[in-house]
Amino acid sequence: MPQHVPPFEFSSEAKALRAFVYEHWCATGRGPNLRAAHEGTGLDRRQIVQAYKELQLGIVCVVDQDSQNCNVLKFQPFSSYPSQVEVWRGGAFHSYAGCALESVAISRMPPFAGEELELRSYCACCLAPIELRARDGQVDGPDGVRVHISTSPWDWNNDDIVHQCDSMNFVLDAAHADRYERIVSRRGVLLTIEQATAFVKATADARMWDPDWPPATLDPRAVVAGMKRLGVDVAAWTGERTPVPGG
């Protein structure tokens, strides 16, 4: 999925499929197969597959475009496979979140309005449990917990968002983040829960609320600037702006 995709409009088929998948996932905790998507939208196989491709280009989902059944891997903010964040609803497991950063936006979705969701995760450094509670887009967690991002926005969406999501994890605090960085040999940036919530707020406020929500695009420079405006230390992403040693 390339960066800087020129503006485009989703087709009516893509909008219908997006609306159906969100309703289905919120209700069942899993994504639909082609049959379920057909029954829910009236679209045929070709229309569904092409609509998924549109949605992936607009950074809504990740599908296996080489599979004959267009297998859905991710449909933001959800993951089809086990991720680092479990979403619990009413005391029972509901679904996997796409990543730590996506998880803080889930409770803002209309089907969960007024409900308290549990976000059960773990520290990327030591695997100690981390539990947060979310309601209507507001998230509360233990003091010190941070979201750690160990990839640069300049490498987000090179192909799809899988690699990016894998790099967005919870840590117990800054010291645990430092240890994790040494474990995986990667520097990263840290967001407080409040900063993470603010960063995803525009998406959370539009997802399922606006049926004509337009496709997203990835502008690395804008991501870095936006994080900086939120007070995030982005030094790990801006090495090219520092003097060359000995220069």
PDB file of C-alpha atoms in Angstrom:
ATOM      1  CA  MET A   1       0.000   0.000   0.000  1.00  0.00           C
ATOM      2  CA  PRO A   2       1.899   3.087  -1.187  1.00  0.00           C
ATOM      3  CA  GLN A   3       2.336   6.386   0.590  1.00  0.00           C
ATOM      4  CA  HIS A   4       1.016   9.688  -0.763  1.00  0.00           C
ATOM      5  CA  VAL A   5      -1.879   8.086  -2.646  1.00  0.00           C
ATOM      6  CA  PRO A   6      -3.686  10.842  -4.593  1.00  0.00           C
ATOM      7  CA  PRO A   7      -7.191  11.656  -3.337  1.00  0.00           C
ATOM      8  CA  PHE A   8      -9.957   9.389  -4.618  1.00  0.00           C
ATOM      9  CA  GLU A   9     -13.516   8.493  -3.684  1.00  0.00           C
ATOM     10  CA  PHE A  10     -14.680   5.102  -2.494  1.00  0.00           C
ATOM     11  CA  SER A  11     -17.256   3.487  -4.760  1.00  0.00           C
ATOM     12  CA  SER A  12     -20.750   2.798  -3.458  1.00  0.00           C
ATOM     13  CA  GLU A  13     -19.786  -0.894  -3.305  1.00  0.00           C
ATOM     14  CA  ALA A  14     -16.761  -0.169  -1.123  1.00  0.00           C
ATOM     15  CA  LYS A  15     -18.829   2.003   1.231  1.00  0.00           C
ATOM     16  CA  ALA A  16     -21.503  -0.693   1.526  1.00  0.00           C
ATOM     17  CA  LEU A  17     -18.925  -3.384   2.216  1.00  0.00           C
ATOM     18  CA  ARG A  18     -17.144  -1.233   4.799  1.00  0.00           C
ATOM     19  CA  ALA A  19     -20.383  -0.556   6.656  1.00  0.00           C
ATOM     20  CA  PHE A  20     -21.334  -4.234   6.632  1.00  0.00           C
ATOM     21  CA  VAL A  21     -17.934  -5.493   7.820  1.00  0.00           C
ATOM     22  CA  TYR A  22     -17.899  -3.074  10.747  1.00  0.00           C
ATOM     23  CA  GLU A  23     -21.406  -4.046  11.833  1.00  0.00           C
ATOM     24  CA  HIS A  24     -20.566  -7.748  11.462  1.00  0.00           C
ATOM     25  CA  TRP A  25     -17.281  -7.509  13.363  1.00  0.00           C
ATOM     26  CA  CYS A  26     -18.740  -5.477  16.208  1.00  0.00           C
ATOM     27  CA  ALA A  27     -21.620  -7.942  16.536  1.00  0.00           C
ATOM     28  CA  THR A  28     -19.666 -11.189  16.209  1.00  0.00           C
ATOM     29  CA  GLY A  29     -16.048 -10.378  17.055  1.00  0.00           C
ATOM     30  CA  ARG A  30     -14.783 -11.704  13.727  1.00  0.00           C
ATOM     31  CA  GLY A  31     -14.666 -10.758  10.080  1.00  0.00           C
ATOM     32  CA  PRO A  32     -17.011 -12.137   7.424  1.00  0.00           C
ATOM     33  CA  ASN A  33     -16.151 -14.601   4.681  1.00  0.00           C
ATOM     34  CA  LEU A  34     -17.266 -13.973   1.110  1.00  0.00           C
ATOM     35  CA  ARG A  35     -20.621 -15.687   1.623  1.00  0.00           C
ATOM     36  CA  ALA A  36     -21.452 -13.548   4.639  1.00  0.00           C
ATOM     37  CA  ALA A  37     -20.343 -10.412   2.794  1.00  0.00           C
ATOM     38  CA  HIS A  38     -22.539 -11.378  -0.167  1.00  0.00           C
ATOM     39  CA  GLU A  39     -25.563 -11.985   2.024  1.00  0.00           C
ATOM     40  CA  GLY A  40     -24.996  -8.751   3.933  1.00  0.00           C
ATOM     41  CA  THR A  41     -24.473  -6.475   0.934  1.00  0.00           C
ATOM     42  CA  GLY A  42     -25.952  -8.185  -2.119  1.00  0.00           C
ATOM     43  CA  LEU A  43     -22.617  -7.761  -3.909  1.00  0.00           C
ATOM     44  CA  ASP A  44     -21.218 -10.586  -6.017  1.00  0.00           C
ATOM     45  CA  ARG A  45     -17.748 -12.103  -5.707  1.00  0.00           C
ATOM     46  CA  ARG A  46     -16.056  -9.714  -8.146  1.00  0.00           C
ATOM     47  CA  GLN A  47     -17.636  -6.663  -6.578  1.00  0.00           C
ATOM     48  CA  ILE A  48     -16.631  -7.747  -3.072  1.00  0.00           C
ATOM     49  CA  VAL A  49     -13.014  -8.477  -3.984  1.00  0.00           C
ATOM     50  CA  GLN A  50     -12.623  -5.212  -5.879  1.00  0.00           C
ATOM     51  CA  ALA A  51     -14.238  -3.302  -3.011  1.00  0.00           C
ATOM     52  CA  TYR A  52     -11.777  -4.819  -0.536  1.00  0.00           C
ATOM     53  CA  LYS A  53      -8.923  -3.701  -2.790  1.00  0.00           C
ATOM     54  CA  GLU A  54     -10.303  -0.165  -2.765  1.00  0.00           C
ATOM     55  CA  LEU A  55     -10.619  -0.236   1.005  1.00  0.00           C
ATOM     56  CA  GLN A  56      -7.044  -1.437   1.377  1.00  0.00           C
ATOM     57  CA  LEU A  57      -5.809   1.402  -0.813  1.00  0.00           C
ATOM     58  CA  GLY A  58      -7.712   3.787   1.474  1.00  0.00           C
ATOM     59  CA  ILE A  59      -6.030   2.292   4.587  1.00  0.00           C
ATOM     60  CA  VAL A  60      -9.180   0.680   5.965  1.00  0.00           C
ATOM     61  CA  CYS A  61      -8.089  -2.959   5.805  1.00  0.00           C
ATOM     62  CA  VAL A  62      -5.525  -5.553   4.776  1.00  0.00           C
ATOM     63  CA  VAL A  63      -6.606  -8.477   2.621  1.00  0.00           C
ATOM     64  CA  ASP A  64      -4.626 -11.252   0.993  1.00  0.00           C
ATOM     65  CA  GLN A  65      -5.100 -10.099  -2.566  1.00  0.00           C
ATOM     66  CA  ASP A  66      -3.439 -13.240  -3.916  1.00  0.00           C
ATOM     67  CA  SER A  67      -5.932 -15.543  -2.192  1.00  0.00           C
ATOM     68  CA  GLN A  68      -8.983 -16.681  -4.137  1.00  0.00           C
ATOM     69  CA  ASN A  69     -11.241 -15.877  -1.181  1.00  0.00           C
ATOM     70  CA  CYS A  70      -9.685 -12.466  -0.501  1.00  0.00           C
ATOM     71  CA  ASN A  71      -8.914 -13.398   3.091  1.00  0.00           C
ATOM     72  CA  VAL A  72      -9.348 -10.468   5.479  1.00  0.00           C
ATOM     73  CA  LEU A  73      -6.315 -10.069   7.748  1.00  0.00           C
ATOM     74  CA  LYS A  74      -7.122  -6.718   9.295  1.00  0.00           C
ATOM     75  CA  PHE A  75     -10.038  -4.340   9.211  1.00  0.00           C
ATOM     76  CA  GLN A  76      -9.024  -1.383  11.317  1.00  0.00           C
ATOM     77  CA  PRO A  77      -9.321  -1.369  14.285  1.00  0.00           C
ATOM     78  CA  PHE A  78      -9.667  -5.185  14.325  1.00  0.00           C
ATOM     79  CA  SER A  79      -7.312  -8.080  13.585  1.00  0.00           C
ATOM     80  CA  SER A  80      -8.355 -11.504  12.297  1.00  0.00           C
ATOM     81  CA  TYR A  81      -5.435 -13.177  14.048  1.00  0.00           C
ATOM     82  CA  PRO A  82      -4.068 -12.974  17.602  1.00  0.00           C
ATOM     83  CA  SER A  83      -2.525  -9.598  18.295  1.00  0.00           C
ATOM     84  CA  GLN A  84      -1.029  -7.875  21.309  1.00  0.00           C
ATOM     85  CA  VAL A  85      -4.412  -6.554  22.511  1.00  0.00           C
ATOM     86  CA  GLU A  86      -7.533  -8.553  23.384  1.00  0.00           C
ATOM     87  CA  VAL A  87     -10.838  -6.682  23.482  1.00  0.00           C
ATOM     88  CA  TRP A  88     -13.265  -7.939  26.135  1.00  0.00           C
ATOM     89  CA  ARG A  89     -16.938  -6.985  26.162  1.00  0.00           C
ATOM     90  CA  GLY A  90     -19.317  -7.757  29.001  1.00  0.00           C
ATOM     91  CA  GLY A  91     -16.740  -9.932  30.731  1.00  0.00           C
ATOM     92  CA  ALA A  92     -16.130 -12.139  27.670  1.00  0.00           C
ATOM     93  CA  PHE A  93     -13.533 -12.102  24.923  1.00  0.00           C
ATOM     94  CA  HIS A  94     -14.811 -10.208  21.904  1.00  0.00           C
ATOM     95  CA  SER A  95     -12.000  -9.728  19.381  1.00  0.00           C
ATOM     96  CA  TYR A  96      -8.384  -8.831  18.768  1.00  0.00           C
ATOM     97  CA  ALA A  97      -7.454  -5.200  18.207  1.00  0.00           C
ATOM     98  CA  GLY A  98      -5.175  -4.350  15.335  1.00  0.00           C
ATOM     99  CA  CYS A  99      -2.519  -2.930  17.650  1.00  0.00           C
ATOM    100  CA  ALA A 100      -2.076  -0.897  20.818  1.00  0.00           C
ATOM    101  CA  LEU A 101      -2.648   2.398  18.997  1.00  0.00           C
ATOM    102  CA  GLU A 102      -5.814   1.159  17.291  1.00  0.00           C
ATOM    103  CA  SER A 103      -7.178  -0.369  20.483  1.00  0.00           C
ATOM    104  CA  VAL A 104      -7.728   2.976  22.200  1.00  0.00           C
ATOM    105  CA  ALA A 105     -10.225   3.974  19.475  1.00  0.00           C
ATOM    106  CA  ILE A 106     -12.467   0.890  19.521  1.00  0.00           C
ATOM    107  CA  SER A 107     -14.862   2.022  22.249  1.00  0.00           C
ATOM    108  CA  ARG A 108     -15.787   5.063  20.137  1.00  0.00           C
ATOM    109  CA  MET A 109     -17.540   2.849  17.556  1.00  0.00           C
ATOM    110  CA  PRO A 110     -21.360   3.278  17.631  1.00  0.00           C
ATOM    111  CA  PRO A 111     -22.224  -0.359  18.545  1.00  0.00           C
ATOM    112  CA  PHE A 112     -20.191   0.041  21.742  1.00  0.00           C
ATOM    113  CA  ALA A 113     -21.651   3.413  22.779  1.00  0.00           C
ATOM    114  CA  GLY A 114     -22.004   3.693  26.541  1.00  0.00           C
ATOM    115  CA  GLU A 115     -20.348   0.318  27.167  1.00  0.00           C
ATOM    116  CA  GLU A 116     -17.133  -0.252  29.049  1.00  0.00           C
ATOM    117  CA  LEU A 117     -14.638  -2.380  27.128  1.00  0.00           C
ATOM    118  CA  GLU A 118     -11.574  -4.022  28.605  1.00  0.00           C
ATOM    119  CA  LEU A 119      -8.315  -3.875  26.669  1.00  0.00           C
ATOM    120  CA  ARG A 120      -6.157  -6.755  27.859  1.00  0.00           C
ATOM    121  CA  SER A 121      -2.587  -6.563  26.695  1.00  0.00           C
ATOM    122  CA  TYR A 122       0.942  -6.985  27.992  1.00  0.00           C
ATOM    123  CA  CYS A 123       4.250  -5.188  28.270  1.00  0.00           C
ATOM    124  CA  ALA A 124       6.331  -5.747  25.147  1.00  0.00           C
ATOM    125  CA  CYS A 125       9.444  -5.861  27.327  1.00  0.00           C
ATOM    126  CA  CYS A 126       8.572  -8.433  29.977  1.00  0.00           C
ATOM    127  CA  LEU A 127       5.087  -9.707  28.986  1.00  0.00           C
ATOM    128  CA  ALA A 128       3.582  -8.563  32.301  1.00  0.00           C
ATOM    129  CA  PRO A 129      -0.186  -8.015  31.932  1.00  0.00           C
ATOM    130  CA  ILE A 130      -1.520  -4.547  31.168  1.00  0.00           C
ATOM    131  CA  GLU A 131      -5.229  -3.884  31.430  1.00  0.00           C
ATOM    132  CA  LEU A 132      -7.041  -0.724  30.384  1.00  0.00           C
ATOM    133  CA  ARG A 133     -10.694   0.254  30.375  1.00  0.00           C
ATOM    134  CA  ALA A 134     -12.338   2.224  27.608  1.00  0.00           C
ATOM    135  CA  ARG A 135     -15.717   3.867  27.184  1.00  0.00           C
ATOM    136  CA  ASP A 136     -16.847   6.190  24.377  1.00  0.00           C
ATOM    137  CA  GLY A 137     -13.283   6.833  23.288  1.00  0.00           C
ATOM    138  CA  GLN A 138     -11.967   7.607  26.762  1.00  0.00           C
ATOM    139  CA  VAL A 139      -9.294   5.211  28.044  1.00  0.00           C
ATOM    140  CA  ASP A 140      -8.003   4.673  31.575  1.00  0.00           C
ATOM    141  CA  GLY A 141      -5.000   2.568  32.481  1.00  0.00           C
ATOM    142  CA  PRO A 142      -2.278   2.119  35.084  1.00  0.00           C
ATOM    143  CA  ASP A 143       0.027   5.073  35.710  1.00  0.00           C
ATOM    144  CA  GLY A 144       3.134   5.030  33.566  1.00  0.00           C
ATOM    145  CA  VAL A 145       1.775   2.826  30.767  1.00  0.00           C
ATOM    146  CA  ARG A 146       2.827   4.000  27.323  1.00  0.00           C
ATOM    147  CA  VAL A 147       2.327   3.072  23.683  1.00  0.00           C
ATOM    148  CA  HIS A 148       5.698   2.316  22.099  1.00  0.00           C
ATOM    149  CA  ILE A 149       6.158   2.632  18.327  1.00  0.00           C
ATOM    150  CA  SER A 150       9.313   1.066  16.944  1.00  0.00           C
ATOM    151  CA  THR A 151       8.954   1.848  13.228  1.00  0.00           C
ATOM    152  CA  SER A 152       9.325   5.184  11.492  1.00  0.00           C
ATOM    153  CA  PRO A 153       6.346   6.700   9.658  1.00  0.00           C
ATOM    154  CA  TRP A 154       8.660   6.773   6.644  1.00  0.00           C
ATOM    155  CA  ASP A 155       8.310   2.979   6.581  1.00  0.00           C
ATOM    156  CA  TRP A 156       4.592   2.759   7.335  1.00  0.00           C
ATOM    157  CA  ASN A 157       2.379   1.314   4.588  1.00  0.00           C
ATOM    158  CA  ASN A 158       5.255   0.257   2.359  1.00  0.00           C
ATOM    159  CA  ASP A 159       3.101  -2.729   1.401  1.00  0.00           C
ATOM    160  CA  ASP A 160       0.328  -2.780   4.007  1.00  0.00           C
ATOM    161  CA  ILE A 161      -0.164  -1.915   7.673  1.00  0.00           C
ATOM    162  CA  VAL A 162       0.772  -5.323   9.146  1.00  0.00           C
ATOM    163  CA  HIS A 163       4.413  -4.407   9.830  1.00  0.00           C
ATOM    164  CA  GLN A 164       3.363  -1.024  11.191  1.00  0.00           C
ATOM    165  CA  CYS A 165       0.753  -2.473  13.564  1.00  0.00           C
ATOM    166  CA  ASP A 166       3.197  -5.072  14.839  1.00  0.00           C
ATOM    167  CA  SER A 167       5.475  -2.241  15.995  1.00  0.00           C
ATOM    168  CA  MET A 168       2.818  -0.510  18.121  1.00  0.00           C
ATOM    169  CA  ASN A 169       2.848  -2.045  21.600  1.00  0.00           C
ATOM    170  CA  PHE A 170       2.103  -1.235  25.205  1.00  0.00           C
ATOM    171  CA  VAL A 171       4.921  -0.990  27.755  1.00  0.00           C
ATOM    172  CA  LEU A 172       4.702  -0.543  31.507  1.00  0.00           C
ATOM    173  CA  ASP A 173       6.848   2.592  31.496  1.00  0.00           C
ATOM    174  CA  ALA A 174       9.819   4.284  29.854  1.00  0.00           C
ATOM    175  CA  ALA A 175      12.349   1.957  31.484  1.00  0.00           C
ATOM    176  CA  HIS A 176      10.559  -1.074  30.058  1.00  0.00           C
ATOM    177  CA  ALA A 177      10.477   0.676  26.674  1.00  0.00           C
ATOM    178  CA  ASP A 178      14.245   1.130  26.808  1.00  0.00           C
ATOM    179  CA  ARG A 179      14.758  -2.571  27.593  1.00  0.00           C
ATOM    180  CA  TYR A 180      12.380  -3.583  24.783  1.00  0.00           C
ATOM    181  CA  GLU A 181      14.303  -1.443  22.323  1.00  0.00           C
ATOM    182  CA  ARG A 182      17.487  -3.278  23.230  1.00  0.00           C
ATOM    183  CA  ILE A 183      15.741  -6.641  22.901  1.00  0.00           C
ATOM    184  CA  VAL A 184      14.557  -5.949  19.354  1.00  0.00           C
ATOM    185  CA  SER A 185      17.456  -3.646  18.364  1.00  0.00           C
ATOM    186  CA  ARG A 186      15.122  -0.770  17.466  1.00  0.00           C
ATOM    187  CA  ARG A 187      14.659   2.747  18.753  1.00  0.00           C
ATOM    188  CA  GLY A 188      11.151   4.090  19.083  1.00  0.00           C
ATOM    189  CA  VAL A 189       8.874   6.826  20.352  1.00  0.00           C
ATOM    190  CA  LEU A 190       6.592   6.816  23.369  1.00  0.00           C
ATOM    191  CA  LEU A 191       3.029   8.081  23.653  1.00  0.00           C
ATOM    192  CA  THR A 192       1.013   8.504  26.806  1.00  0.00           C
ATOM    193  CA  ILE A 193      -2.478   7.036  26.701  1.00  0.00           C
ATOM    194  CA  GLU A 194      -3.811  10.581  26.362  1.00  0.00           C
ATOM    195  CA  GLN A 195      -1.524  11.305  23.397  1.00  0.00           C
ATOM    196  CA  ALA A 196      -2.443   8.028  21.724  1.00  0.00           C
ATOM    197  CA  THR A 197      -6.152   8.760  22.152  1.00  0.00           C
ATOM    198  CA  ALA A 198      -5.715  12.246  20.728  1.00  0.00           C
ATOM    199  CA  PHE A 199      -3.746  10.926  17.740  1.00  0.00           C
ATOM    200  CA  VAL A 200      -6.509   8.527  16.664  1.00  0.00           C
ATOM    201  CA  LYS A 201      -9.429  10.805  17.603  1.00  0.00           C
ATOM    202  CA  ALA A 202     -10.196  12.050  14.087  1.00  0.00           C
ATOM    203  CA  THR A 203     -10.429   8.485  12.787  1.00  0.00           C
ATOM    204  CA  ALA A 204     -12.435   7.331  15.807  1.00  0.00           C
ATOM    205  CA  ASP A 205     -14.909  10.192  15.378  1.00  0.00           C
ATOM    206  CA  ALA A 206     -15.490   9.312  11.700  1.00  0.00           C
ATOM    207  CA  ARG A 207     -15.403   5.496  11.684  1.00  0.00           C
ATOM    208  CA  MET A 208     -18.998   4.192  11.353  1.00  0.00           C
ATOM    209  CA  TRP A 209     -20.331   7.673  12.200  1.00  0.00           C
ATOM    210  CA  ASP A 210     -19.793   9.099   8.702  1.00  0.00           C
ATOM    211  CA  PRO A 211     -20.974   6.772   5.906  1.00  0.00           C
ATOM    212  CA  ASP A 212     -18.999   8.868   3.404  1.00  0.00           C
ATOM    213  CA  TRP A 213     -15.784   8.879   5.450  1.00  0.00           C
ATOM    214  CA  PRO A 214     -13.138   9.377   2.728  1.00  0.00           C
ATOM    215  CA  PRO A 215     -10.076   7.221   2.058  1.00  0.00           C
ATOM    216  CA  ALA A 216      -7.007   7.932   4.145  1.00  0.00           C
ATOM    217  CA  THR A 217      -3.517   8.441   2.816  1.00  0.00           C
ATOM    218  CA  LEU A 218      -0.130   8.235   4.502  1.00  0.00           C
ATOM    219  CA  ASP A 219       2.050  11.336   4.607  1.00  0.00           C
ATOM    220  CA  PRO A 220       5.088  10.529   6.819  1.00  0.00           C
ATOM    221  CA  ARG A 221       6.066  14.162   7.276  1.00  0.00           C
ATOM    222  CA  ALA A 222       2.543  15.013   8.458  1.00  0.00           C
ATOM    223  CA  VAL A 223       2.548  12.098  10.919  1.00  0.00           C
ATOM    224  CA  VAL A 224       5.816  13.253  12.475  1.00  0.00           C
ATOM    225  CA  ALA A 225       4.560  16.847  12.689  1.00  0.00           C
ATOM    226  CA  GLY A 226       1.261  15.737  14.195  1.00  0.00           C
ATOM    227  CA  MET A 227       2.977  13.664  16.849  1.00  0.00           C
ATOM    228  CA  LYS A 228       5.254  16.567  17.679  1.00  0.00           C
ATOM    229  CA  ARG A 229       2.254  18.878  18.123  1.00  0.00           C
ATOM    230  CA  LEU A 230       0.877  16.405  20.680  1.00  0.00           C
ATOM    231  CA  GLY A 231       4.091  16.731  22.670  1.00  0.00           C
ATOM    232  CA  VAL A 232       5.589  13.408  21.609  1.00  0.00           C
ATOM    233  CA  ASP A 233       9.388  13.256  21.528  1.00  0.00           C
ATOM    234  CA  VAL A 234      10.000  12.314  17.892  1.00  0.00           C
ATOM    235  CA  ALA A 235      13.819  12.415  18.034  1.00  0.00           C
ATOM    236  CA  ALA A 236      14.033   8.728  17.104  1.00  0.00           C
ATOM    237  CA  TRP A 237      12.321   9.590  13.798  1.00  0.00           C
ATOM    238  CA  THR A 238      14.344  12.670  12.857  1.00  0.00           C
ATOM    239  CA  GLY A 239      17.972  11.584  12.771  1.00  0.00           C
ATOM    240  CA  GLU A 240      18.449  13.075   9.319  1.00  0.00           C
ATOM    241  CA  ARG A 241      17.859  16.529  10.835  1.00  0.00           C
ATOM    242  CA  THR A 242      20.845  16.237  13.202  1.00  0.00           C
ATOM    243  CA  PRO A 243      24.428  17.200  12.303  1.00  0.00           C
ATOM    244  CA  VAL A 244      26.592  14.565  10.654  1.00  0.00           C
ATOM    245  CA  PRO A 245      29.281  13.553  13.191  1.00  0.00           C
ATOM    246  CA  GLY A 246      32.570  15.186  12.294  1.00  0.00           C
ATOM    247  CA  GLY A 247      30.884  17.236   9.601  1.00  0.00           C
TER     248      GLY A 247
END
